Amino acid sequence: MDTATFDLSRWSRHHLQQVEVALSRWIPLSAPAGLADSMRYAVLDGGKRLRPLLVMGAREAVAALPDSPSARPDAEVLDEAALRAACAVELIHAYSLVHDDMPCMDNDVLRRGKPTVHVQFGEAQALLAGDTLQALAFEILTPLAEAPDALKVPPLALQARLCQLLARASGHAGMAGGQAIDLASVGKPLSETELRHMHRLKTGALLQASVRMGAACGAASPTALAALDRYGEAIGLAFQVVDDVLDVTADSATLGKTAGKDAADDKPTYVSLMGLDRSRELASSLLDQALSALDDSGLTQTQPLRALAHMVVDRSH
């Protein structure tokens, strides 16, 4: 099946249903003092779920290899590991949004078309909700052997690998480091190199890690893994470039968050640095790089990843 005939909507619905059911099951209903309500509000029934879809797409790409574990009895275990990785990366993303929206950071009042968590529940509860979602992500990646679904518990080595990938992408060498640069750069001119570095950490690292985590739930050659890494890197940067474009071309109702806020806060963006036309050209170039990386991978089941790349660049919100 080529990309032109691939039904991304149908494929996404299937995987998103899995992810939503799992998230609803794994985010506790019984956390104390209203914490469960704020956690579930932050995560469920909202967002594009791009990161979980990238995990699932990469898992399918490596599962299709003739010598991959998909043909062995533990394929179900690897699928379970991918589902846990998909949920974990979404929890990290959700926690980051909760904290980024708070008055001490971006001070935003709208997210995913509804009031931000600190507006709805208060700043202290939002802080705790974000902290708890971060911890829960790693709890999901490391299920106990005596769990009800113990037969599907991923091997300890794979659990450790997934934790390492997610932790590095979330911390000082990834998302948190990028956010620190972002906050320190308000009102300051950045070169294109500096801006690219900031966004590779702040946005790109977690998107690239999503691809890496999916690829870890299977078997692939070093060549294929390197190609998937280049794909993830290109998509991660393309997402932010398009985000910067949409911030000045779309309205708040379409975006589900406050439009024009980057300019109002005097934050450096691709549009402020390069202008709209050159930013759009860069996004298109990054799409070409992502698709070229998949061409070089030697993998045959890359239609979902190709379609997701187009979705990132062609999206309207």
C-alpha atoms as one frame of an Amber mdcrd trajectory, in Angstrom:
protein
   0.000   0.000   0.000   1.439   3.403  -0.950   0.970   6.609   0.983  -1.624
   7.934  -1.442  -3.997   5.074  -0.607  -3.159   4.876   3.089  -6.079   5.886
   5.322  -4.449   7.858   8.123  -7.787   8.716   9.692  -8.786   5.082  10.053
  -5.336   4.029  11.262  -5.246   6.862  13.794  -8.719   6.123  15.141  -7.732
   2.530  15.835  -4.602   3.449  17.772  -6.081   6.468  19.506  -8.911   4.340
  20.841  -6.308   2.005  22.345  -4.418   4.920  23.856  -7.523   6.631  25.272
  -8.761   3.431  26.894  -5.341   2.753  28.390  -4.899   6.326  29.645  -8.328
   6.279  31.231  -7.455   3.007  32.935  -3.983   4.016  34.111  -4.709   7.568
  35.313  -6.060   6.920  38.795  -9.607   7.717  39.853  -8.666   7.654  43.522
  -5.786  10.121  43.869  -6.367  12.179  47.044  -7.869  15.627  47.535  -9.120
  16.164  43.994  -5.789  15.331  42.377  -7.354  12.675  40.155  -9.785  15.229
  38.697  -7.050  17.666  37.721  -4.870  14.893  36.258  -7.668  13.482  34.141
  -8.731  16.978  33.057  -5.195  17.640  31.844  -4.907  14.482  29.768  -8.168
  12.908  28.666 -10.356  13.855  25.696  -8.078  16.407  24.132  -5.023  17.041
  21.986  -3.728  15.692  18.712  -1.958  12.726  20.354   0.821  13.056  17.784
   3.453  11.602  20.090   1.556   8.362  20.797   0.875   7.992  17.071   4.577
   8.367  16.300   5.339   5.614  18.823   2.799   3.323  17.175   3.963   4.171
  13.673   7.592   3.412  14.508   6.600   0.164  16.230   4.766  -0.952  13.100
   7.701   0.011  10.897  10.150  -2.212  12.774   7.590  -4.974  13.430   7.261
  -5.492   9.692  10.855  -6.670   9.314  11.089 -10.364   8.323  13.398 -11.172
  11.238  11.644  -8.932  13.748  10.019 -10.212  16.939   6.585  -9.660  15.381
   6.833 -13.205  14.026   7.714 -14.615  17.454   5.539 -15.439  20.479   6.502
 -12.206  22.269   4.970  -9.885  19.659   2.088  -9.201  22.037   4.573  -8.189
  24.732   6.254  -5.727  22.380   2.882  -4.301  21.332   2.092  -3.806  25.024
   5.443  -2.068  25.514   4.642   0.269  22.615   1.212   1.067  24.065   2.794
   1.854  27.429   5.401   4.022  25.715   2.681   5.842  23.781   0.768   6.609
  26.977   3.905   7.555  28.906   5.077  10.082  26.334   1.613  11.632  26.241
   1.652  11.995  30.030   5.013  13.758  29.866   3.673  16.055  27.158   0.540
  16.788  29.191   2.532  17.534  32.346   4.730  19.946  30.401   1.686  21.812
  29.104   0.211  22.087  32.595   3.410  23.630  33.927   4.136  25.774  30.849
   0.693  27.372  31.055   1.141  28.504  34.669   1.662  32.192  35.546   5.332
  31.610  36.391   5.941  30.369  32.853   3.768  31.352  29.851   0.726  32.457
  31.879  -1.854  31.104  29.446  -5.562  30.627  30.137  -6.617  28.427  27.195
  -5.418  24.968  26.221  -7.077  22.389  23.964 -10.097  24.621  23.723 -10.791
  24.802  27.465  -9.450  26.661  30.508  -5.940  25.673  31.487  -5.497  23.466
  34.524  -4.366  26.232  36.862  -7.379  28.338  35.854  -9.742  25.435  36.468
  -8.188  23.997  39.636  -5.774  26.603  41.019  -2.004  26.933  40.754  -1.082
  24.571  43.582  -3.274  21.778  42.236  -1.920  22.324  38.716   1.651  22.053
  39.970   0.842  18.795  41.765  -1.067  17.424  38.776   1.935  18.011  36.523
   4.325  16.442  39.030   2.093  13.394  39.369   1.628  12.933  35.629   5.415
  12.958  35.205   5.853  10.273  37.865   2.973   8.222  36.458   4.632   8.108
  33.028   7.560   6.129  34.422   5.284   3.983  36.565   3.420   2.941  33.417
   6.707   2.039  31.707   7.708  -0.255  34.587   4.754  -2.538  35.392   5.079
  -5.066  38.187   5.527  -8.710  37.259   2.577  -9.630  39.467   0.227  -7.257
  37.642  -3.064  -8.683  36.297  -1.616  -8.661  32.778   1.757 -10.049  33.908
   2.092 -12.232  30.821   2.463  -9.053  28.759   4.958  -7.271  31.021   7.872
  -6.052  28.849  11.370  -7.391  29.585  13.275  -5.398  32.185  15.937  -4.375
  29.662  13.269  -2.886  27.403  11.611  -1.133  30.340  14.956   0.431  31.242
  15.616   1.493  27.652  12.209   3.168  27.335  12.686   4.967  30.645  16.112
   6.196  29.571  14.835   7.514  26.246  11.914   9.326  27.835  13.896  10.736
  30.759  16.627  12.165  28.543  14.117  13.749  26.169  12.238  15.299  29.100
  15.085  16.728  31.159  17.938  19.209  30.858  19.104  17.737  27.539  15.591
  17.914  26.122  12.253  19.523  26.845  13.033  21.195  30.187  16.330  22.543
  28.896  14.595  23.980  25.847  11.961  25.622  28.023  14.704  27.193  30.142
  16.279  28.672  27.015  12.866  29.875  25.855  12.188  31.709  29.119  15.656
  33.237  29.097  15.255  34.424  25.493  12.168  36.622  25.881  12.888  39.977
  24.276  16.279  38.849  22.990  17.244  38.306  19.349  18.359  34.773  18.540
  20.209  33.577  15.474  18.657  30.811  13.394  21.189  28.379  14.868  20.258
  29.383  18.413  16.540  29.200  17.687  16.897  25.791  16.084  18.834  24.511
  19.098  16.162  25.769  21.484  13.348  24.096  19.584  15.244  20.838  19.047
  15.264  20.588  22.825  11.931  22.137  23.796   9.698  20.490  21.178  11.787
  18.226  18.994  13.352  16.023  21.655  10.072  14.509  22.843   8.809  13.973
  19.291  12.088  12.325  18.306  11.961  10.224  21.465   8.485   9.030  20.493
   9.936   7.556  17.298  12.904   6.110  19.183  10.655   4.478  21.776   8.487
   2.862  19.124  11.572   1.615  17.319  12.898   0.145  20.578   9.824  -2.114
  20.709  11.090  -4.295  17.879  14.166  -5.121  15.864  15.836  -3.033  13.204
  19.247  -2.651  11.607  21.558   0.204  12.633  20.860   1.764   9.237  17.117
   1.682   9.814  17.435   3.072  13.334  19.650   5.930  12.145  17.133   6.747
   9.415  14.252   6.738  11.904  16.301   9.060  14.102  16.712  11.513  11.215
  13.005  11.264  10.513  12.155  12.057  14.132  14.559  14.979  14.221  13.087
  16.515  11.062   9.504  16.047  12.230  10.303  17.484  15.642  11.620  20.704
  14.156   8.926  20.901  11.474   6.238  20.738  14.149   7.612  23.840  15.881
   8.083  25.769  12.644   4.450  25.124  11.705   3.394  26.025  15.266   5.116
  29.394  14.875   3.360  29.950  11.544  -0.047  29.059  12.956   0.467  31.358
  15.935   0.229  34.322  13.552  -2.128  32.922  10.891  -4.829  31.071  12.873
  -7.298  32.230  15.512  -7.656  30.997  19.084 -10.808  28.984  18.356  -8.997
  27.036  15.638  -5.817  26.524  17.649  -7.530  25.694  20.940  -5.022  27.997
  22.645  -4.345  31.726  22.663  -3.281  32.864  19.202  -0.624  35.537  18.767
   0.769  35.016  22.243   4.372  34.520  21.149   4.457  37.929  19.488   2.643
  39.536  22.423   5.214  38.070  24.819   8.106  39.135  22.551   9.324  35.563
  22.149  11.717  34.639  19.333  10.026  32.487  16.686  10.774  31.316  13.174
   8.282  33.825  11.821   9.824  36.731  13.719  13.276  35.681  12.522  12.595
  34.522   8.957   9.150  35.779   8.000   6.123  33.724   6.982   7.230  32.677
   3.510  10.665  31.444   4.535   9.205  29.671   7.562   6.772  27.813   5.327
   9.615  26.914   2.978  11.615  25.559   5.902   8.672  23.406   7.021   8.371
  21.997   3.502  12.102  21.293   3.383  11.940  19.469   6.717   9.065  17.359
   5.393  11.235  16.372   2.433  14.057  15.449   4.817  11.741  13.278   6.898
  10.385  11.419   3.875  13.890  10.990   2.444  15.020   9.450   5.732  12.234
   6.888   5.496  13.283   6.134   1.912  16.787   5.420   3.203  15.617   3.221
   6.078  15.018   0.044   4.095  11.777  -0.412   6.050   8.663  -1.399   4.138
   5.847  -0.496   6.540   6.392   3.253   6.763   3.047   4.504   5.434   1.848
   5.660   8.869   5.045   7.603   9.520   4.885   9.192   6.076   1.280  10.217
   6.560   2.035  11.616  10.011   4.847  13.721   8.540   2.433  15.236   6.034
  -0.099  15.805   8.809   2.469  17.729  10.887   3.334  20.113   8.071  -0.122
  20.467   6.501  -2.110  20.888   9.740  -4.279  23.937  10.378  -4.200  23.796
  14.207
